[in-house]
Tab-separated table of C-alpha atoms (C1' of nucleotides) in Angstrom:
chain	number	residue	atom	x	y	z
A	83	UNK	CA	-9.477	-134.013	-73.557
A	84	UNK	CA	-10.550	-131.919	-70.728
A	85	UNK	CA	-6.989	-130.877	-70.553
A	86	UNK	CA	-6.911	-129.535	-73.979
A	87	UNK	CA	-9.416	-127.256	-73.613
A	88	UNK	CA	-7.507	-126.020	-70.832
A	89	UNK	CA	-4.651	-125.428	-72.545
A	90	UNK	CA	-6.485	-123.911	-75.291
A	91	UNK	CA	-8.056	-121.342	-72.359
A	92	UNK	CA	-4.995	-120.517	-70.628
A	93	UNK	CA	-3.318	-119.678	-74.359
A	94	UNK	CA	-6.258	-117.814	-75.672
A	95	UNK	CA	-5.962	-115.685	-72.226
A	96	UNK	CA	-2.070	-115.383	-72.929
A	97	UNK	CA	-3.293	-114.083	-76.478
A	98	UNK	CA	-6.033	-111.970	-74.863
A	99	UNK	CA	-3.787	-109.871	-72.508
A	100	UNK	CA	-1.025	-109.562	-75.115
A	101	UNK	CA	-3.433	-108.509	-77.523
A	102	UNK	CA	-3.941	-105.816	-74.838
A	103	UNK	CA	-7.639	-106.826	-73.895
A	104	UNK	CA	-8.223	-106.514	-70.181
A	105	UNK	CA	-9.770	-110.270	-70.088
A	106	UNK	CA	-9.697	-111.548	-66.323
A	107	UNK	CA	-9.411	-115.714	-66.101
A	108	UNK	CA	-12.564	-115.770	-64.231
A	109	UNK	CA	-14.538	-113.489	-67.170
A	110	UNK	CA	-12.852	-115.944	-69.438
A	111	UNK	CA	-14.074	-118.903	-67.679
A	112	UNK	CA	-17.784	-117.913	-67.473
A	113	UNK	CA	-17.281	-117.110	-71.265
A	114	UNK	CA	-16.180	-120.469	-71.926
A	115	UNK	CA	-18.539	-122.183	-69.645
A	116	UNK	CA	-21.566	-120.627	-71.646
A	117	UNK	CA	-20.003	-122.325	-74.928
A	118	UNK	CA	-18.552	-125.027	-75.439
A	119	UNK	CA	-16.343	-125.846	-72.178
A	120	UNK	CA	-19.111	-127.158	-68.881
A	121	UNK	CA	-16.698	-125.663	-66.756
A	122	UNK	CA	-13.817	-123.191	-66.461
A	123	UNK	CA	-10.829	-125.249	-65.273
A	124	UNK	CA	-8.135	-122.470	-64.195
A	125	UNK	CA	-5.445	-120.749	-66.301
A	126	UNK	CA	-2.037	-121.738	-67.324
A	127	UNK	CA	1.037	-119.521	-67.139
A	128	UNK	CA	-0.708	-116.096	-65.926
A	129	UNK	CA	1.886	-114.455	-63.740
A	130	UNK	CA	2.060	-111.188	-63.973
A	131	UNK	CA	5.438	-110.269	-61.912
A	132	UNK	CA	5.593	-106.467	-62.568
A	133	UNK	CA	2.680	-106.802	-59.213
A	134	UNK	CA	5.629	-107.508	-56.833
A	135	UNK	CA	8.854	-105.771	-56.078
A	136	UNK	CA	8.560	-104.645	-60.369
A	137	UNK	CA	9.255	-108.059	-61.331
A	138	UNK	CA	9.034	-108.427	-64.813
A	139	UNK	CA	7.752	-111.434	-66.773
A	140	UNK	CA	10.605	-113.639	-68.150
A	141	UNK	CA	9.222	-114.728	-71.386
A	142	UNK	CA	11.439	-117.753	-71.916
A	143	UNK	CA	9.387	-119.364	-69.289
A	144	UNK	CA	7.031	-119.773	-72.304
A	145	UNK	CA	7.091	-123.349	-74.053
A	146	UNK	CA	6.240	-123.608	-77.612
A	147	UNK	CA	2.539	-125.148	-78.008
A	148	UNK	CA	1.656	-128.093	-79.826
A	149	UNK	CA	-0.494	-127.325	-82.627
A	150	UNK	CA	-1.792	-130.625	-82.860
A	151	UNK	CA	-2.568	-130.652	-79.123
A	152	UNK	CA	-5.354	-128.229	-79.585
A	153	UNK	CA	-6.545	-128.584	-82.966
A	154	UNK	CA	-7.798	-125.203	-83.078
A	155	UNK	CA	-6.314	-123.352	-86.250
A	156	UNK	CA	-7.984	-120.233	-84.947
A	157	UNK	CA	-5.567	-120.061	-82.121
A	158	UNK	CA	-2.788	-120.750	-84.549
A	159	UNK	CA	-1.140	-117.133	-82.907
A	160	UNK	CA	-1.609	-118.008	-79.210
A	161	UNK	CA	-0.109	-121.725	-80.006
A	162	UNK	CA	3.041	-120.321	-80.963
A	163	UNK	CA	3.095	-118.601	-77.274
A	164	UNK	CA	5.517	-120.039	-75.369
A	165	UNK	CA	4.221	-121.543	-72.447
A	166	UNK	CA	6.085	-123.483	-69.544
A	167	UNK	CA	4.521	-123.920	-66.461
A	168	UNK	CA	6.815	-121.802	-63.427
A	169	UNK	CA	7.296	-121.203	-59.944
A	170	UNK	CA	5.823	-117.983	-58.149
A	171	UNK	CA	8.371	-115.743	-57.054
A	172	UNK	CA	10.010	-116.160	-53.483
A	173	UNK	CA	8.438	-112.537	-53.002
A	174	UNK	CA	5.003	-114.079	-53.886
A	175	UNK	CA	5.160	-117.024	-51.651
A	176	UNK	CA	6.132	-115.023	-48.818
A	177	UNK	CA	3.097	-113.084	-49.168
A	178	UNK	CA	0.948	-115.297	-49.905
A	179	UNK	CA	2.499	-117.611	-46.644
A	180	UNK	CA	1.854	-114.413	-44.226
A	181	UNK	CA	-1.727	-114.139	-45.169
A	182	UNK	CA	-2.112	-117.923	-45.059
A	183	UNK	CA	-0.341	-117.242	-41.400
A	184	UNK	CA	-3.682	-114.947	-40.628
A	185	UNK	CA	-5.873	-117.092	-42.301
A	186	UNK	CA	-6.095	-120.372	-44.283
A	187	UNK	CA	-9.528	-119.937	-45.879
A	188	UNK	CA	-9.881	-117.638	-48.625
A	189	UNK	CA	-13.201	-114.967	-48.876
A	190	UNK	CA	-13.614	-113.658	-52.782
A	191	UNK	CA	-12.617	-110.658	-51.751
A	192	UNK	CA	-9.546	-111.023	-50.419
A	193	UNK	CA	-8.652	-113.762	-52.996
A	194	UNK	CA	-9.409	-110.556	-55.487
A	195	UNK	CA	-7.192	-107.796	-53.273
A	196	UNK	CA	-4.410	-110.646	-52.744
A	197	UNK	CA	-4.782	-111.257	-56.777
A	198	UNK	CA	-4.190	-107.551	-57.467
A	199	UNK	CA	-1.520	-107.125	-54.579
A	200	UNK	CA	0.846	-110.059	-56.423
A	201	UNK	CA	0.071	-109.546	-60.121
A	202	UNK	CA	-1.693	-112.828	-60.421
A	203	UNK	CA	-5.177	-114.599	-61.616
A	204	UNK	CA	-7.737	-114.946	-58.411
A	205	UNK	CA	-7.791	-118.224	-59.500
A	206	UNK	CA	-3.777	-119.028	-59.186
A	207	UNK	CA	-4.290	-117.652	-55.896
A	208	UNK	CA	-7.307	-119.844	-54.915
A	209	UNK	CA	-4.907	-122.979	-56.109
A	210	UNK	CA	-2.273	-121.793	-54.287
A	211	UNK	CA	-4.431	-122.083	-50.833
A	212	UNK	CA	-5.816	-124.588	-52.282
A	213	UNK	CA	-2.241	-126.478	-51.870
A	214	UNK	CA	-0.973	-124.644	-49.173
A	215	UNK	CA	-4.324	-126.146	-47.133
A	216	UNK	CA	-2.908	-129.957	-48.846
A	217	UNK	CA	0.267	-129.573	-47.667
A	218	UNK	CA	-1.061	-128.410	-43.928
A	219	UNK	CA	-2.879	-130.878	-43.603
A	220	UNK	CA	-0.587	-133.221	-44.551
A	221	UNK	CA	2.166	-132.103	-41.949
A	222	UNK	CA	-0.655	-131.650	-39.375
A	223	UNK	CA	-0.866	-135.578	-39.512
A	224	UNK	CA	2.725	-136.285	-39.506
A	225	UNK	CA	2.893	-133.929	-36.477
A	226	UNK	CA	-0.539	-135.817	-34.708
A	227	UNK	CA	1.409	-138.991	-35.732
A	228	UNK	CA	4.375	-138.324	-33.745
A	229	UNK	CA	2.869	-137.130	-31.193
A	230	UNK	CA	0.877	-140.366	-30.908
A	231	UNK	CA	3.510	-142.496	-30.880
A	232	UNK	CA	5.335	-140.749	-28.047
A	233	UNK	CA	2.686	-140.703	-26.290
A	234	UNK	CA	2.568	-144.720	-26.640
A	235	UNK	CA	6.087	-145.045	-25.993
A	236	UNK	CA	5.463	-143.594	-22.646
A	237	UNK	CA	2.307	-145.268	-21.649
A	238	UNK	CA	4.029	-149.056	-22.850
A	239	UNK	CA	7.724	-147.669	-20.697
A	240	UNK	CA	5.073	-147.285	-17.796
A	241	UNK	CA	3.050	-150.475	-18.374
A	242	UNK	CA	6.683	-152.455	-18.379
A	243	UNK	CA	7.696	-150.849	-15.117
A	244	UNK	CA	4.526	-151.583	-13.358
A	245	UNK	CA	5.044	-155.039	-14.817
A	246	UNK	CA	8.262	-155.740	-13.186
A	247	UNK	CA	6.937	-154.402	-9.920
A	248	UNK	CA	4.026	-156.589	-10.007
A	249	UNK	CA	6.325	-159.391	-10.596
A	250	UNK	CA	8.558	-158.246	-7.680
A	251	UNK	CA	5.609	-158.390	-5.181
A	252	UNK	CA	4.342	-161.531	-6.455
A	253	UNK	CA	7.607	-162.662	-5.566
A	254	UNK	CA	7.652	-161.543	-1.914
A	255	UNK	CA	4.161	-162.545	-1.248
A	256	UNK	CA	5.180	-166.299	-2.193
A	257	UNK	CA	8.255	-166.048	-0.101
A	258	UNK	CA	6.355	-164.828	2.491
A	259	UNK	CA	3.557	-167.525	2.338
A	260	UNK	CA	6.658	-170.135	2.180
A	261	UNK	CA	8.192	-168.704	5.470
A	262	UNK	CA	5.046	-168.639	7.216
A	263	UNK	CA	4.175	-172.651	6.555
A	264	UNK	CA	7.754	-173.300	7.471
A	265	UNK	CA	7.288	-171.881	11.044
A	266	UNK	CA	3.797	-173.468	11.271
A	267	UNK	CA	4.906	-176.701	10.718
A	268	UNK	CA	7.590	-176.255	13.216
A	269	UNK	CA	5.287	-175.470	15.824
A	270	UNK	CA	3.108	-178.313	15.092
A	271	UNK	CA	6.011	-180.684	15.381
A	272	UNK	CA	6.667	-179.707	18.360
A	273	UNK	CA	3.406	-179.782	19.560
A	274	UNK	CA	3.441	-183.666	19.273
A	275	UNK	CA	6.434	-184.001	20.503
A	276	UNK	CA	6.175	-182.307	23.603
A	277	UNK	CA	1.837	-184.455	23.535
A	278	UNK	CA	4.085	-187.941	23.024
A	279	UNK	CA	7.279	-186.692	25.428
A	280	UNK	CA	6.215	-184.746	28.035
A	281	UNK	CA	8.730	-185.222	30.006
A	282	UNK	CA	11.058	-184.641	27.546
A	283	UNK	CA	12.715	-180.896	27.117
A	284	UNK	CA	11.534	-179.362	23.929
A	285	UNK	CA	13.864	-180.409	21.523
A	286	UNK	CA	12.906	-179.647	17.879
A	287	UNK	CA	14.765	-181.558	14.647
A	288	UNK	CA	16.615	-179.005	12.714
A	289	UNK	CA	17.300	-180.172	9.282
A	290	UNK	CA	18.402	-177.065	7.459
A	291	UNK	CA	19.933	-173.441	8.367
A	292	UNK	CA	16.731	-172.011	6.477
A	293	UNK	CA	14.361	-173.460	9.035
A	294	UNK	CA	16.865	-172.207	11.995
A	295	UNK	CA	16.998	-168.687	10.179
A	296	UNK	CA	13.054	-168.554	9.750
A	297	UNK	CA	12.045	-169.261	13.269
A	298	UNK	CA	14.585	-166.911	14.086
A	299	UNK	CA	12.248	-164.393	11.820
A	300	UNK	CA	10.130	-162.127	13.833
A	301	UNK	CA	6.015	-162.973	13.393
A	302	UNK	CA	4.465	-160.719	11.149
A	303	UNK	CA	0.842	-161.044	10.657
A	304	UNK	CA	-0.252	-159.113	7.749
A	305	UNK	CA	-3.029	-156.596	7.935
A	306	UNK	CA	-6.006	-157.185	6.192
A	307	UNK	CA	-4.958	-154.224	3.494
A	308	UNK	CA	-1.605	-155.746	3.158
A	309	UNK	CA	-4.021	-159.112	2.377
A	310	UNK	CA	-5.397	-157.189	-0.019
A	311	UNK	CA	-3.193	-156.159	-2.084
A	312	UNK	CA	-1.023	-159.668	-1.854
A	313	UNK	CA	-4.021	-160.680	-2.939
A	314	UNK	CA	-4.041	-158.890	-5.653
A	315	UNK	CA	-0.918	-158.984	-6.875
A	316	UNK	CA	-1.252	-162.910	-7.248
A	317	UNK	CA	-4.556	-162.834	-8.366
A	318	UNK	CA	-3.964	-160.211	-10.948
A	319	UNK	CA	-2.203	-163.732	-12.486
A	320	UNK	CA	-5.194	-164.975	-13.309
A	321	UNK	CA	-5.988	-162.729	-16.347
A	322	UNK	CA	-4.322	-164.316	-19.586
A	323	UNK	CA	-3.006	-160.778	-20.326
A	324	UNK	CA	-0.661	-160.553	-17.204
A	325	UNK	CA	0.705	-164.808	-16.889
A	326	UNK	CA	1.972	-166.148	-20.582
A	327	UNK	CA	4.294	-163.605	-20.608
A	328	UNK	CA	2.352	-160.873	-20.087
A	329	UNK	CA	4.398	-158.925	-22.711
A	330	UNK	CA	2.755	-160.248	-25.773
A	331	UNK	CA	-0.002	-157.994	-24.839
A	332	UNK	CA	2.458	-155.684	-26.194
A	333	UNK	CA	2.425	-156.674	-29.699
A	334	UNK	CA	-1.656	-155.417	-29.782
A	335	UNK	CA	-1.010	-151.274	-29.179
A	336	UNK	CA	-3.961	-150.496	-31.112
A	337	UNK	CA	-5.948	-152.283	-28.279
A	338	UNK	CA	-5.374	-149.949	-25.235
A	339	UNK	CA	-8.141	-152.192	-23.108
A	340	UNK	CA	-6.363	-155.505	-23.788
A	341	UNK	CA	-3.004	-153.965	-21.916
A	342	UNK	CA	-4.561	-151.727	-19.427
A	343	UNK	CA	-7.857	-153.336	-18.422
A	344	UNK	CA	-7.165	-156.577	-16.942
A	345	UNK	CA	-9.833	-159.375	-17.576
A	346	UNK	CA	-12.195	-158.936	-14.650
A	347	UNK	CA	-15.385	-161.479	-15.880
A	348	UNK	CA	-14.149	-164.365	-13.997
A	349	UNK	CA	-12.251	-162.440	-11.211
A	350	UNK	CA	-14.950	-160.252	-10.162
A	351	UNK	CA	-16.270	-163.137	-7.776
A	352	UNK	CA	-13.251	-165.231	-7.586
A	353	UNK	CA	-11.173	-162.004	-6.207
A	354	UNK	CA	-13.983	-162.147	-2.772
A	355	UNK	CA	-13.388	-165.813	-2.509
A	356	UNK	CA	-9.712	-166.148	-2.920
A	357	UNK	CA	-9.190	-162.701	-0.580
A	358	UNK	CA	-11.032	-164.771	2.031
A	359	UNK	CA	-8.735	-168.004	1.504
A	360	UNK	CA	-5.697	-166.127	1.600
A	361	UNK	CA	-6.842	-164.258	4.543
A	362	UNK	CA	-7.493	-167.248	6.315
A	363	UNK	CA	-4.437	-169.123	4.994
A	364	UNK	CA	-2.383	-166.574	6.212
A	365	UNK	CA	-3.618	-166.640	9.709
A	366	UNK	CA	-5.213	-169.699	10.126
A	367	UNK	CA	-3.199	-172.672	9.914
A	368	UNK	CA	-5.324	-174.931	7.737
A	369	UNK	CA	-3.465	-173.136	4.482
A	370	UNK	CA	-5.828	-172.639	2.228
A	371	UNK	CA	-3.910	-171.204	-0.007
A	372	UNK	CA	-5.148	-169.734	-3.066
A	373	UNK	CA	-5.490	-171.018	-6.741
A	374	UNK	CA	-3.320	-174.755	-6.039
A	375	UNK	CA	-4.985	-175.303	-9.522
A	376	UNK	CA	-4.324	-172.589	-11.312
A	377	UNK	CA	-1.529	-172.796	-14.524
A	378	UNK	CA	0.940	-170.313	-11.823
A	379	UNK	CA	1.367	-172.668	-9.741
A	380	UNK	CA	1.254	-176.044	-11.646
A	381	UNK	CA	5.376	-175.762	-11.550
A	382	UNK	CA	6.239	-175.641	-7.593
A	383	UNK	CA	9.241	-173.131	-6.791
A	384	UNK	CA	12.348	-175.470	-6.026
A	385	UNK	CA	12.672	-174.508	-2.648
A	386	UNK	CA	9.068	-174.444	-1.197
A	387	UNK	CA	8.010	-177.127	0.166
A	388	UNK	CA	4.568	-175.848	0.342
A	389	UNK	CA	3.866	-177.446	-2.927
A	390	UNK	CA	5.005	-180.598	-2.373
A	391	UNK	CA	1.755	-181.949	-0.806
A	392	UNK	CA	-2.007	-181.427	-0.906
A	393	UNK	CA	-3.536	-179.334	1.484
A	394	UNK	CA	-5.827	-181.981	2.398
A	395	UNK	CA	-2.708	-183.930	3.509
A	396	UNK	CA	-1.742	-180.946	5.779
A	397	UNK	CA	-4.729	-181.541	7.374
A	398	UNK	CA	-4.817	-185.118	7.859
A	399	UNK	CA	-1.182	-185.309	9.045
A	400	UNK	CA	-0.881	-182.245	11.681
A	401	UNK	CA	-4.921	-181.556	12.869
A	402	UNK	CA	-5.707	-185.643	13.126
A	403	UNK	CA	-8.972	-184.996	14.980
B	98	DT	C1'	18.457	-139.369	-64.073
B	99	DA	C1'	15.428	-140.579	-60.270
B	100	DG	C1'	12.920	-138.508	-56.957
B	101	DG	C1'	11.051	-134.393	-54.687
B	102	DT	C1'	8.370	-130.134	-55.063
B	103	DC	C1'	4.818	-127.365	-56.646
B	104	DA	C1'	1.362	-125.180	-59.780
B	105	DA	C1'	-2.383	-126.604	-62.040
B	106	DG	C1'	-5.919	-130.126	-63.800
B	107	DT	C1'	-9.640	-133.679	-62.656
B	108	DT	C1'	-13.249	-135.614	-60.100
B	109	DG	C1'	-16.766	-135.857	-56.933
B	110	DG	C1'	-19.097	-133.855	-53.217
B	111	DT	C1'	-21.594	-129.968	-50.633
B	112	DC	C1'	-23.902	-125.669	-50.186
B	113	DC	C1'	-26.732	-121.892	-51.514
C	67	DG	C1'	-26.413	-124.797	-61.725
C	68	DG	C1'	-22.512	-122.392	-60.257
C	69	DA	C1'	-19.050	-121.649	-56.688
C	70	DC	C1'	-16.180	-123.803	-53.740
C	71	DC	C1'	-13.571	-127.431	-51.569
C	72	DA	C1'	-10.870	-131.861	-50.677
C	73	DA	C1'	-8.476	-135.494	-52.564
C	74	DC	C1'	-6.001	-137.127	-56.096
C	75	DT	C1'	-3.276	-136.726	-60.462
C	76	DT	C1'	-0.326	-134.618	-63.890
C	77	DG	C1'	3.517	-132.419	-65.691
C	78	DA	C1'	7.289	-128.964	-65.399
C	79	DC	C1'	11.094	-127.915	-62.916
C	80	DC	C1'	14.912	-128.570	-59.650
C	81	DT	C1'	18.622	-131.028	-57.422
C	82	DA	C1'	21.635	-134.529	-55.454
DNA sequence: TAGGTCAAGTTGGTCC
DNA sequence: GGACCAACTTGACCTA
């Protein structure tokens, strides 16, 4: 509907210039706008080509014109017109890409001297920015996209490292804690031996290499920052985002908080607790060790036998007083 | 011939 | 209310 009028416009125009009548699209719109049309809607097939390098206008670019498209038997002449809708010149891109280059918004006058400087209608020109912004924009976000994503390819590489590092220290720190309640006990055996056998040279059971190795092992006691971060490294555990497999976290990018920001609501008090059980597990030898009941340590390493029994038994069975 | 590209049309919004 | 713009659509043209 719209459309036709359009058509009708851009024709007339075609008829206008041919009929040697200096009639600019723009004139033409307003002149149409006070009629019958509401609003100028551009101009089809304009291009002047003599504007750049002499181009001249290839007429078979024209198509023939439906007659029954416009219904106007006025225009009968300009109908016949061929009219085909064509690509600007490379020429005219090239110009119109460097002054894009210099600046993507278009002020009426330059849209006017850029008109006159390529041989077309100020309004092909506005359309053509017009686009040209579209199809920025539109590479803009493919570029921003990209970039993105490699950015988050990075940040999850790093977050997987640090993973496997946290796992390796977890590690230690438990076979540290299992070498230090090995040599304990030792002692305390034979303590009571030597209380029920004084006489007796000190003659401790050995039942396995391991426990011949690990009193062999020099005594370490951990500073209190070493504590601290052993602490943390099994107490980081405790946040569902880091235990259950930790990378499923993984699956939820779009949530940066849920793989970078740990839980801390129930850990913010626990952490001062359990740093003071672990310190005094560590050096005291009623082993207090941290979290017995939490889901980490439901399923006891094979070889620890720090798991096998309750603390309180520990008690009971080596501090009887 | 299907799909991509591009000039131009349509619509709806903002600004003066 | 007109000019302008962004977003979307249409249709001609090109090409693998």
């Amino acid at each position: 509907m719209a459309r036709r009028r359009v058509c009708g416009a851009s024709n007339m125009t075609v008829m206008l210039q041919n009929g040697g009548i200096g009639c600019s699209a723009d004139a033409l719109g307003s002149l149409l706008s006070s009629s019958s049309t509401p609003r100028y809607r551009g101009v089809r097939s304009m291009v002047n080509f003599e504007g750049v390098n002499g181009n001249t206008p290839d007429r078979s670019f024209y198509r023939a014109f439906d007659n029954e498209e416009t219904g106007d038997e006025d225009l009968d002449e300009c109908f016949h017109q061929p009219e085909k809708k064509r690509r600007l010149t490379a020429a005219q891109v090239k110009f119109l890409e460097r002054n894009f280059e210099v600046e993507n918004k278009l002020e009426p006058e330059r849209k006017t001297q850029l008109a006159r400087d390529l041989g077309l209608q100020p309004r092909q020109v506005a359309i053509w920015f017009q686009n040209r912004r579209a199809r920025w924009k539109t590479k803009q976000l493919e570029k921003d996209f990209d970039a993105l994503e490699a950015s988050y390819n990075n940040l999850k590489n790093d977050y997987e490292i640090l993973l496997k590092e946290k796992e390796k220290l977890k590690e230690e720190v438990l076979l540290l804690t299992d070498k230090l309640i090995h040599r304990d006990k030792g002692q305390e055996t034979s303590a009571t031996s030597e209380l029920n056998e004084p006489n007796l040279p000190l003659q401790k059971p050995v039942n396995d290499a391991a426990q011949v190795k690990e009193h062999d092992l020099p005594i370490i006691v951990p500073k209190q920052e070493d504590l601290s971060s052993a602490n943390s490294a099994i107490f980081d555990s405790d946040s569902p985002h880091y235990t259950d497999g930790g990378h499923s976290s993984l699956l939820e990018p779009a949530n940066s908080s849920n793989i970078f920001e740990p839980d801390h609501s129930d850990l913010s008090h626990a952490d001062e607790d359990e740093e003071d059980h672990l310190s005094r597990s560590l050096l005291h030898p009623t082993y207090h060790f941290p979290k017995l009941e939490d889901d980490v340590y439901r399923d006891p390493p094979v070889n620890s036998c720090f798991y096998s029994f309750p603390v309180e038994d520990q008690v009971c069975c080596y501090w009887p007083y």
